[in-house]
Coordinates of C-alpha atoms in Angstrom, one line a residue:
Chain H
X1 CA -60.6 -13.2 -186.6
X2 CA -59.5 -11.3 -183.4
X3 CA -55.8 -11.5 -182.6
X4 CA -54.5 -13.3 -179.4
X5 CA -54.0 -9.9 -177.8
X6 CA -57.5 -8.7 -178.6
X7 CA -59.0 -11.9 -177.1
X8 CA -56.8 -11.4 -174.0
X9 CA -57.8 -7.7 -173.6
X10 CA -61.5 -8.4 -174.1
X11 CA -61.3 -11.1 -171.3
X12 CA -59.5 -8.6 -169.0
X13 CA -62.1 -5.9 -169.7
X14 CA -65.0 -8.3 -168.9
X15 CA -63.3 -9.3 -165.7
X16 CA -62.7 -5.7 -164.6
X17 CA -66.3 -4.7 -165.4
X18 CA -67.7 -7.6 -163.5
X19 CA -65.6 -6.8 -160.4
X20 CA -66.6 -3.1 -160.6
X21 CA -70.3 -4.0 -160.9
X22 CA -70.1 -6.5 -158.1
X23 CA -68.4 -4.2 -155.6
X24 CA -70.7 -1.3 -156.4
X25 CA -73.8 -3.5 -155.9
X26 CA -72.5 -4.7 -152.6
X27 CA -72.0 -1.2 -151.3
X28 CA -75.4 0.0 -152.5
X29 CA -77.0 -3.1 -150.9
X30 CA -75.3 -2.4 -147.6
X31 CA -76.5 1.3 -147.7
X32 CA -80.1 0.3 -148.5
X33 CA -80.2 -2.4 -145.8
X34 CA -78.1 -0.7 -143.1
X35 CA -79.2 2.9 -143.2
X36 CA -82.9 2.2 -142.4
X37 CA -81.7 0.2 -139.4
X38 CA -80.4 3.4 -137.8
X39 CA -82.6 4.4 -134.9
X40 CA -83.5 7.9 -136.2
X41 CA -84.1 6.8 -139.8
X42 CA -87.9 7.1 -139.8
X43 CA -87.8 10.6 -138.4
X44 CA -85.1 11.6 -141.0
X45 CA -87.2 10.1 -143.8
X46 CA -90.3 12.0 -142.7
X47 CA -88.6 15.4 -142.5
X48 CA -86.1 15.2 -145.3
X49 CA -87.4 12.7 -147.9
X50 CA -91.1 13.3 -147.6
X51 CA -92.8 12.6 -150.9
X52 CA -96.0 14.5 -150.2
X53 CA -94.1 17.7 -149.1
X54 CA -91.8 17.3 -152.1
X55 CA -94.7 17.1 -154.6
X56 CA -96.4 20.1 -153.0
X57 CA -93.3 22.4 -152.8
X58 CA -91.3 21.5 -155.9
X59 CA -93.2 23.6 -158.4
X60 CA -92.8 26.6 -156.2
X61 CA -89.1 26.0 -155.8
X62 CA -88.7 25.8 -159.6
X63 CA -90.5 29.0 -159.9
X64 CA -88.2 30.7 -157.4
X65 CA -85.2 29.3 -159.2
X66 CA -86.2 31.5 -162.1
X67 CA -85.0 34.4 -159.9
X68 CA -81.6 32.7 -159.5
X69 CA -81.4 32.3 -163.3
X70 CA -82.3 36.0 -163.8
X71 CA -79.7 37.2 -161.3
X72 CA -77.1 35.0 -162.9
X73 CA -78.1 36.1 -166.4
X74 CA -77.6 39.8 -165.7
X75 CA -74.4 39.3 -163.5
X76 CA -72.5 37.0 -165.9
X77 CA -72.0 39.4 -168.9
X78 CA -71.0 42.3 -166.6
X79 CA -68.6 40.0 -164.8
X80 CA -67.1 38.9 -168.1
X81 CA -66.6 42.5 -169.3
X82 CA -65.3 43.8 -166.0
X83 CA -63.0 40.8 -165.6
X84 CA -61.5 41.3 -169.1
X85 CA -61.0 45.1 -168.5
X86 CA -59.3 44.5 -165.1
X87 CA -57.0 41.7 -166.7
X88 CA -55.9 44.1 -169.4
X89 CA -55.5 47.0 -166.9
X90 CA -53.1 44.8 -164.9
X91 CA -51.0 44.3 -168.0
X92 CA -50.7 48.0 -168.9
X93 CA -47.1 49.3 -169.5
X94 CA -47.8 53.0 -170.1
X95 CA -46.5 55.0 -167.2
X96 CA -49.3 57.5 -167.4
X97 CA -51.8 54.7 -166.9
X98 CA -50.1 53.4 -163.8
X99 CA -52.9 54.5 -161.4
X100 CA -55.3 52.3 -163.4
X101 CA -52.9 49.4 -163.1
X102 CA -52.5 50.0 -159.4
X103 CA -56.2 50.2 -158.9
X104 CA -56.7 46.9 -160.8
X105 CA -54.1 45.2 -158.6
X106 CA -55.7 46.5 -155.3
X107 CA -59.2 45.6 -156.6
X108 CA -58.3 41.9 -157.4
X109 CA -56.3 41.6 -154.1
X110 CA -59.2 42.9 -152.0
X111 CA -62.1 41.1 -153.6
X112 CA -60.3 37.7 -153.9
X113 CA -59.3 38.0 -150.3
X114 CA -62.8 38.4 -148.8
X115 CA -65.5 35.8 -148.3
X116 CA -68.3 36.3 -150.8
X117 CA -71.0 36.4 -148.0
X118 CA -69.1 39.2 -146.3
X119 CA -69.0 41.3 -149.4
X120 CA -72.7 40.7 -149.9
X121 CA -73.5 41.8 -146.4
X122 CA -71.3 44.9 -146.5
X123 CA -72.5 46.1 -149.9
X124 CA -76.1 44.7 -149.6
X125 CA -76.8 46.3 -146.2
X126 CA -74.3 49.2 -146.3
X127 CA -75.2 51.0 -149.5
X128 CA -79.1 50.9 -149.1
X129 CA -78.3 52.2 -145.6
X130 CA -77.4 55.5 -147.2
X131 CA -81.1 56.1 -147.5
X132 CA -81.2 56.1 -151.3
X133 CA -84.7 56.5 -152.9
X134 CA -86.4 53.6 -154.7
X135 CA -85.4 51.7 -156.8
X136 CA -81.8 52.5 -155.7
X137 CA -82.3 50.8 -152.3
X138 CA -83.1 47.4 -153.9
X139 CA -81.1 44.4 -152.5
X140 CA -81.2 43.0 -156.0
X141 CA -79.0 45.8 -157.3
X142 CA -76.5 45.8 -154.5
X143 CA -76.5 42.1 -154.0
X144 CA -75.7 41.6 -157.7
X145 CA -73.0 44.3 -157.5
X146 CA -71.4 42.3 -154.7
X147 CA -71.4 39.1 -156.8
X148 CA -70.1 41.1 -159.8
X149 CA -67.2 42.6 -157.8
X150 CA -66.1 39.3 -156.3
X151 CA -66.4 37.2 -159.4
X152 CA -64.9 39.7 -161.8
X153 CA -61.8 39.7 -159.6
X154 CA -61.5 35.9 -160.1
X155 CA -62.2 36.1 -163.8
X156 CA -59.6 38.8 -164.2
X157 CA -57.0 36.6 -162.6
X158 CA -57.9 33.6 -164.9
X159 CA -57.7 35.8 -168.0
X160 CA -54.4 37.2 -166.9
X161 CA -53.0 33.7 -166.4
X162 CA -54.2 33.1 -170.0
X163 CA -52.4 36.2 -171.3
X164 CA -49.2 35.1 -169.6
X165 CA -49.5 31.6 -171.0
X166 CA -49.2 33.0 -174.6
X167 CA -45.6 32.7 -175.6
X168 CA -43.7 35.9 -176.1
X169 CA -42.8 35.0 -179.6
X170 CA -46.4 35.8 -180.6
X171 CA -46.0 39.3 -179.3
X172 CA -42.6 39.6 -181.0
X173 CA -44.1 38.4 -184.3
X174 CA -46.9 41.0 -184.0
X175 CA -44.6 43.8 -183.2
X176 CA -42.1 42.8 -186.0
X177 CA -45.0 43.5 -188.4
X178 CA -45.2 47.1 -187.2
X179 CA -48.3 46.6 -185.1
X180 CA -48.7 48.7 -182.0
X181 CA -48.5 47.1 -178.5
X182 CA -52.3 47.6 -178.0
X183 CA -53.1 46.1 -181.4
X184 CA -50.8 43.1 -180.6
X185 CA -52.7 42.6 -177.4
X186 CA -56.2 43.1 -179.0
X187 CA -55.8 41.0 -182.1
X188 CA -53.0 38.5 -181.3
X189 CA -52.7 37.8 -177.6
X190 CA -56.2 38.3 -176.1
X191 CA -58.1 36.1 -178.6
X192 CA -55.7 33.2 -177.9
X193 CA -55.6 33.8 -174.2
X194 CA -59.4 33.9 -173.8
X195 CA -59.9 30.7 -175.8
X196 CA -57.4 29.0 -173.6
X197 CA -59.1 29.9 -170.3
X198 CA -62.7 29.1 -171.4
X199 CA -62.9 25.9 -169.3
X200 CA -61.4 27.6 -166.2
X201 CA -63.9 30.5 -166.5
X202 CA -66.7 28.0 -167.0
X203 CA -65.9 26.6 -163.6
X204 CA -66.1 30.1 -162.1
X205 CA -69.5 30.7 -163.6
X206 CA -70.7 27.4 -162.2
X207 CA -69.6 28.5 -158.8
X208 CA -71.4 31.8 -159.4
X209 CA -74.6 30.0 -160.2
X210 CA -74.5 28.4 -156.7
X211 CA -73.4 31.6 -154.9
X212 CA -76.5 33.4 -156.2
X213 CA -78.3 31.6 -153.4
X214 CA -76.2 33.7 -150.9
X215 CA -78.2 36.8 -151.9
X216 CA -81.1 35.3 -150.0
X217 CA -79.4 36.6 -146.8
X218 CA -80.1 40.2 -147.8
X219 CA -83.6 39.8 -149.1
X220 CA -84.3 38.4 -152.6
X221 CA -86.7 35.5 -152.6
X222 CA -84.8 33.0 -154.7
X223 CA -84.9 29.2 -154.4
X224 CA -82.9 28.9 -151.1
X225 CA -85.0 31.5 -149.4
X226 CA -88.2 30.0 -150.8
X227 CA -87.2 26.6 -149.5
X228 CA -86.7 28.2 -146.1
X229 CA -90.2 29.7 -146.3
X230 CA -91.7 26.2 -147.1
X231 CA -89.7 24.7 -144.3
X232 CA -91.2 27.1 -141.8
X233 CA -94.7 26.7 -143.1
X234 CA -94.6 22.9 -143.2
X235 CA -92.1 22.2 -140.5
X236 CA -90.3 19.9 -142.9
X237 CA -86.8 20.0 -144.5
X238 CA -87.7 18.2 -147.7
X239 CA -87.8 21.6 -149.7
X240 CA -84.1 22.0 -149.0
X241 CA -83.5 18.6 -150.6
X242 CA -85.7 19.7 -153.5
X243 CA -83.6 22.9 -153.9
X244 CA -80.4 20.8 -153.8
X245 CA -81.7 18.6 -156.7
X246 CA -82.4 21.7 -158.8
X247 CA -78.9 23.0 -158.3
X248 CA -77.4 19.6 -159.1
X249 CA -79.5 19.4 -162.3
X250 CA -77.7 22.5 -163.5
X251 CA -74.2 22.2 -162.1
X252 CA -73.4 18.5 -162.8
X253 CA -73.9 18.7 -166.6
X254 CA -72.2 22.1 -166.7
X255 CA -69.1 20.8 -164.8
X256 CA -69.0 17.7 -167.0
X257 CA -69.0 20.0 -170.1
X258 CA -66.2 22.1 -168.6
X259 CA -64.2 19.0 -168.0
X260 CA -64.8 17.8 -171.5
X261 CA -63.6 21.1 -172.9
X262 CA -60.5 21.0 -170.7
X263 CA -59.7 17.4 -171.9
X264 CA -60.1 18.4 -175.5
X265 CA -57.8 21.3 -175.0
X266 CA -55.2 19.2 -173.4
X267 CA -55.3 16.7 -176.2
X268 CA -55.1 19.4 -178.8
X269 CA -52.0 20.8 -177.2
X270 CA -50.1 17.6 -176.7
Chain G
X1 CA -32.8 51.9 -201.9
X2 CA -32.5 51.6 -198.1
X3 CA -29.2 51.6 -196.2
X4 CA -28.9 50.2 -192.8
X5 CA -25.7 50.9 -191.0
X6 CA -24.6 49.3 -187.7
X7 CA -21.8 50.9 -185.8
X8 CA -20.1 49.3 -182.8
X9 CA -23.4 47.7 -181.7
X10 CA -23.2 46.2 -178.2
X11 CA -25.8 44.2 -176.3
X12 CA -25.7 42.1 -173.1
X13 CA -28.3 40.0 -171.4
X14 CA -27.5 40.6 -167.7
X15 CA -23.8 40.1 -167.4
X16 CA -23.6 38.0 -170.5
X17 CA -22.3 40.0 -173.4
X18 CA -24.0 38.8 -176.6
X19 CA -22.9 41.4 -179.1
X20 CA -19.5 43.0 -178.6
X21 CA -19.1 45.8 -181.1
X22 CA -20.7 44.9 -184.4
X23 CA -20.0 47.0 -187.5
X24 CA -22.1 46.1 -190.5
X25 CA -23.5 47.9 -193.5
X26 CA -26.5 46.6 -195.4
X27 CA -27.0 48.4 -198.7
X28 CA -30.1 48.2 -200.9
X29 CA -30.5 45.0 -203.0
X30 CA -27.8 43.1 -201.1
X31 CA -28.1 39.8 -199.5
X32 CA -26.0 39.3 -196.4
X33 CA -25.6 35.9 -194.7
X34 CA -24.7 35.6 -191.0
X35 CA -23.1 32.3 -190.1
X36 CA -21.6 31.0 -186.9
X37 CA -22.3 28.6 -184.1
X38 CA -25.4 28.7 -181.9
X39 CA -25.0 31.4 -179.3
X40 CA -22.7 33.5 -181.4
X41 CA -25.2 36.3 -181.5
X42 CA -26.8 35.9 -185.0
X43 CA -30.4 36.0 -183.8
X44 CA -29.8 38.8 -181.3
X45 CA -28.2 40.9 -184.0
X46 CA -31.3 40.5 -186.2
X47 CA -33.6 41.3 -183.4
X48 CA -31.6 44.4 -182.7
X49 CA -31.9 45.5 -186.3
X50 CA -35.7 45.3 -186.1
X51 CA -35.6 47.1 -182.7
X52 CA -37.2 44.0 -180.9
X53 CA -34.2 44.3 -178.6
X54 CA -32.8 47.6 -177.5
X55 CA -29.0 47.9 -177.9
X56 CA -26.8 49.0 -175.0
X57 CA -24.3 50.9 -177.0
X58 CA -23.3 51.9 -180.5
X59 CA -25.7 53.1 -183.2
X60 CA -28.0 51.7 -185.9
X61 CA -28.9 54.2 -188.7
X62 CA -31.6 53.6 -191.3
X63 CA -31.1 56.0 -194.3
X64 CA -29.0 58.3 -192.1
X65 CA -31.5 58.4 -189.2
X66 CA -30.4 57.1 -185.9
X67 CA -33.1 54.5 -185.1
X68 CA -31.3 53.2 -182.0
X69 CA -31.7 56.4 -180.1
X70 CA -33.5 55.5 -176.8
X71 CA -37.1 56.5 -177.1
X72 CA -37.2 56.4 -180.9
X73 CA -40.6 55.0 -182.1
X74 CA -39.9 51.5 -183.3
X75 CA -43.2 51.1 -185.2
X76 CA -42.4 52.9 -188.4
X77 CA -39.0 51.1 -188.5
X78 CA -40.5 47.7 -188.2
X79 CA -42.9 48.5 -191.0
X80 CA -39.9 49.0 -193.2
X81 CA -37.9 46.1 -191.9
X82 CA -39.8 42.8 -192.0
X83 CA -38.7 39.7 -190.0
X84 CA -39.3 36.0 -190.3
X85 CA -38.6 33.7 -187.3
X86 CA -37.3 30.2 -186.9
X87 CA -40.5 28.9 -185.3
X88 CA -42.8 30.6 -187.9
X89 CA -44.8 32.4 -185.1
X90 CA -48.0 32.5 -187.2
X91 CA -51.1 33.5 -185.3
X92 CA -52.8 30.2 -184.8
X93 CA -56.3 31.6 -184.4
X94 CA -56.3 33.2 -187.9
X95 CA -56.3 31.7 -191.4
X96 CA -53.1 32.2 -193.4
X97 CA -54.8 35.0 -195.3
X98 CA -55.9 36.8 -192.1
X99 CA -52.4 36.4 -190.7
X100 CA -51.1 38.4 -193.7
X101 CA -54.0 40.9 -193.7
X102 CA -53.8 41.9 -190.1
X103 CA -50.9 44.3 -190.1
X104 CA -51.5 46.1 -193.3
X105 CA -55.2 46.6 -192.3
X106 CA -54.4 48.0 -188.9
X107 CA -51.2 49.9 -189.7
X108 CA -52.1 51.4 -193.1
X109 CA -55.9 51.4 -192.5
X110 CA -56.4 49.8 -195.9
X111 CA -59.7 48.1 -196.3
X112 CA -60.0 44.3 -196.6
X113 CA -61.6 44.4 -200.0
X114 CA -58.8 46.6 -201.4
X115 CA -56.0 44.5 -199.8
X116 CA -57.3 41.0 -200.4
X117 CA -56.5 40.7 -204.1
X118 CA -53.0 42.0 -203.7
X119 CA -52.2 39.7 -200.8
X120 CA -53.9 36.8 -202.6
X121 CA -51.4 37.5 -205.5
X122 CA -48.5 37.2 -203.0
X123 CA -49.8 33.8 -201.9
X124 CA -50.1 32.7 -205.5
X125 CA -46.6 33.8 -206.3
X126 CA -45.2 31.6 -203.6
X127 CA -47.4 28.6 -204.5
X128 CA -49.9 29.0 -201.6
X129 CA -53.0 30.0 -203.5
X130 CA -54.9 26.9 -202.4
X131 CA -53.7 27.3 -198.7
X132 CA -54.9 30.9 -198.1
X133 CA -57.9 29.9 -196.1
X134 CA -56.3 27.2 -194.0
X135 CA -55.3 27.6 -190.4
X136 CA -51.7 27.3 -189.5
X137 CA -52.2 23.9 -187.8
X138 CA -53.5 22.6 -191.1
X139 CA -50.3 23.4 -192.9
X140 CA -46.9 21.7 -193.1
X141 CA -43.9 23.4 -191.6
X142 CA -42.7 24.5 -195.0
X143 CA -46.0 25.9 -195.9
X144 CA -46.3 27.7 -192.5
X145 CA -42.9 29.3 -193.0
X146 CA -43.8 30.4 -196.5
X147 CA -47.0 32.0 -195.1
X148 CA -44.8 33.7 -192.5
X149 CA -42.7 35.2 -195.3
X150 CA -45.8 36.3 -197.2
X151 CA -47.2 37.9 -194.0
X152 CA -44.0 39.9 -193.7
X153 CA -44.0 40.8 -197.4
X154 CA -47.6 42.0 -197.2
X155 CA -46.3 45.1 -195.3
X156 CA -44.1 45.9 -198.3
X157 CA -40.9 46.1 -196.3
X158 CA -37.7 47.4 -197.8
X159 CA -35.5 45.1 -195.9
X160 CA -36.2 41.5 -194.8
X161 CA -34.5 39.7 -191.9
X162 CA -34.6 35.9 -191.7
X163 CA -33.7 34.2 -188.5
X164 CA -32.7 30.6 -189.2
X165 CA -36.0 30.1 -191.0
X166 CA -35.2 26.6 -192.2
X167 CA -33.8 25.2 -188.9
X168 CA -37.1 23.9 -187.6
X169 CA -38.0 22.2 -190.8
X170 CA -37.8 18.6 -191.8
X171 CA -35.0 18.2 -194.4
X172 CA -37.4 17.5 -197.3
X173 CA -39.2 20.8 -196.6
X174 CA -36.1 23.1 -196.6
X175 CA -36.0 23.3 -200.3
X176 CA -39.4 24.9 -200.8
X177 CA -38.5 27.7 -198.3
X178 CA -35.1 28.3 -199.9
X179 CA -36.8 28.6 -203.3
X180 CA -38.9 31.5 -201.9
X181 CA -35.6 33.2 -200.8
X182 CA -34.1 32.6 -204.3
X183 CA -37.2 34.2 -205.8
X184 CA -36.9 37.2 -203.5
X185 CA -33.3 37.5 -204.4
X186 CA -34.0 37.7 -208.1
X187 CA -36.6 40.4 -207.4
X188 CA -33.9 42.5 -205.7
X189 CA -35.1 42.4 -202.1
X190 CA -32.6 43.5 -199.5
X191 CA -32.1 40.6 -197.1
X192 CA -30.1 39.7 -194.1
X193 CA -30.1 36.0 -193.1
X194 CA -28.9 34.1 -190.1
X195 CA -28.5 30.6 -191.5
X196 CA -26.9 27.2 -191.2
X197 CA -27.5 26.5 -194.9
X198 CA -23.9 27.0 -196.1
X199 CA -24.6 25.8 -199.6
X200 CA -27.3 28.4 -199.9
X201 CA -25.1 31.2 -198.5
X202 CA -22.4 30.2 -200.9
X203 CA -24.7 30.3 -203.9
X204 CA -26.6 33.5 -203.3
X205 CA -25.0 35.8 -200.7
X206 CA -23.1 39.0 -201.7
X207 CA -21.4 39.0 -198.3
X208 CA -21.0 36.3 -195.7
X209 CA -20.2 37.3 -192.1
X210 CA -18.8 34.8 -189.6
X211 CA -19.9 35.6 -186.1
X212 CA -18.0 34.3 -183.1
X213 CA -18.8 35.3 -179.5
X214 CA -20.7 38.4 -180.4
X215 CA -18.1 39.7 -182.9
X216 CA -17.9 39.6 -186.7
X217 CA -14.7 37.8 -186.9
X218 CA -14.4 37.7 -190.6
X219 CA -16.5 38.8 -193.6
X220 CA -16.2 38.8 -197.3
X221 CA -17.6 37.4 -200.5
X222 CA -18.7 33.7 -200.3
X223 CA -15.6 32.6 -202.4
X224 CA -13.3 34.4 -200.0
X225 CA -14.9 33.2 -196.8
X226 CA -15.6 29.7 -197.8
X227 CA -12.6 29.3 -200.1
X228 CA -9.7 31.1 -198.2
X229 CA -10.8 31.9 -194.7
X230 CA -8.2 33.9 -192.9
X231 CA -9.1 33.2 -189.3
X232 CA -8.3 29.9 -187.5
X233 CA -11.8 29.9 -185.8
X234 CA -13.5 30.4 -189.1
X235 CA -11.7 27.5 -190.6
X236 CA -12.5 25.4 -187.5
X237 CA -16.2 26.3 -187.8
X238 CA -16.4 25.6 -191.5
X239 CA -14.6 22.3 -191.2
X240 CA -17.3 21.2 -188.7
X241 CA -20.3 22.2 -190.7
X242 CA -19.2 21.6 -194.3

């Protein structure tokens, strides 16, 4: 037998759900009815939502997306390793290693301060311009390097914020046992810091997955470039919509997962 | 037997003087209790003994060696002087056993297989045999604090410092931690405690020191200090806490 409160709350919930469903339906209906009434709708439909073009180009787009995945796959581990190294370098306290620390600071400042596309252009066109022999003039190498340099700077900052979020009492406890500073960092601080920033780093890697498309500007034929090729061939923009769908299929679940991790962490800490 | 001697130890944080000339001798096998109000300098004094805080002036000598000299390597000192904190400070990403194994493995380079039985014995001695493989957040406060003591003991220190180790515990868990201290006392461990447990200090301490505004205002045997305190401030403090 439900209590008075349970009955009341169930009725409230039903009411709220009904209103939400009703208003969502009304908005959808308005869009479906009103948008096609726009004067240019038929032209837009033909050039952006063309079923025939979509069916013809989508397999090719998926195929080109494998290149995006490959670039992501070789960049991500390098970014993680470099980001970690830079984060630790920024925390160095040994005077003799000050140049390393300074370099790490300059590096993060510079690469976080530049638009990604600019770095890709400068490195992607600049270094092959030195007239290096094959394969060292490949835009894949230098484009990837540009992504690595930019994203490792962001990852380094995220990891550093994680290091700073670990209470100093943990370091004190480690030192009080006779551990060295570097052991305290390696075994006590870093493992906790890295765990804490997993969700934030996931968001960075989702952004990286999208920014791989920027490499198309210096040559590699990945999904965005491939969509451009189809657009020119068929004089139709539908391939771009197809490419957008492919990106969303990856990024939406990944973002949701990162959110889920972040919520779980917040609950665990409260 | 280790001897730790503090001579005119001074320490300030910014313009705030926390220790203003502390003289104290800790001899092997002794148990010294530091009592006094919050902010009187008890915790800072313990952190200075373990070289977690550098002192501004005065000297600290361990077996005749001046360990407070600027630039002196603190690591070997800390291996000889263990410390337990009020808030346990266990490493949350490791099991209780790994908490205790980390320092001996890294510092002495002993292998895990060689260490594990010895450390397991320590856990068993303090009633934690069935908690070794738990993570800190799966343990009660009293259990966590006992693990923290085992972790410090695993380094085989000659002196143990305890910084108000029962202050963060629920009242019903204080007893199990104090029992561990009693056990260490009977084993002859040299100990310095900052504590608010007056009954405990009275029962077990060799010397009780009353700290007030960064000075040891009065010290003596428990009978003397609790029975016939000489200083007005000591009497006032004791009448508030007893």
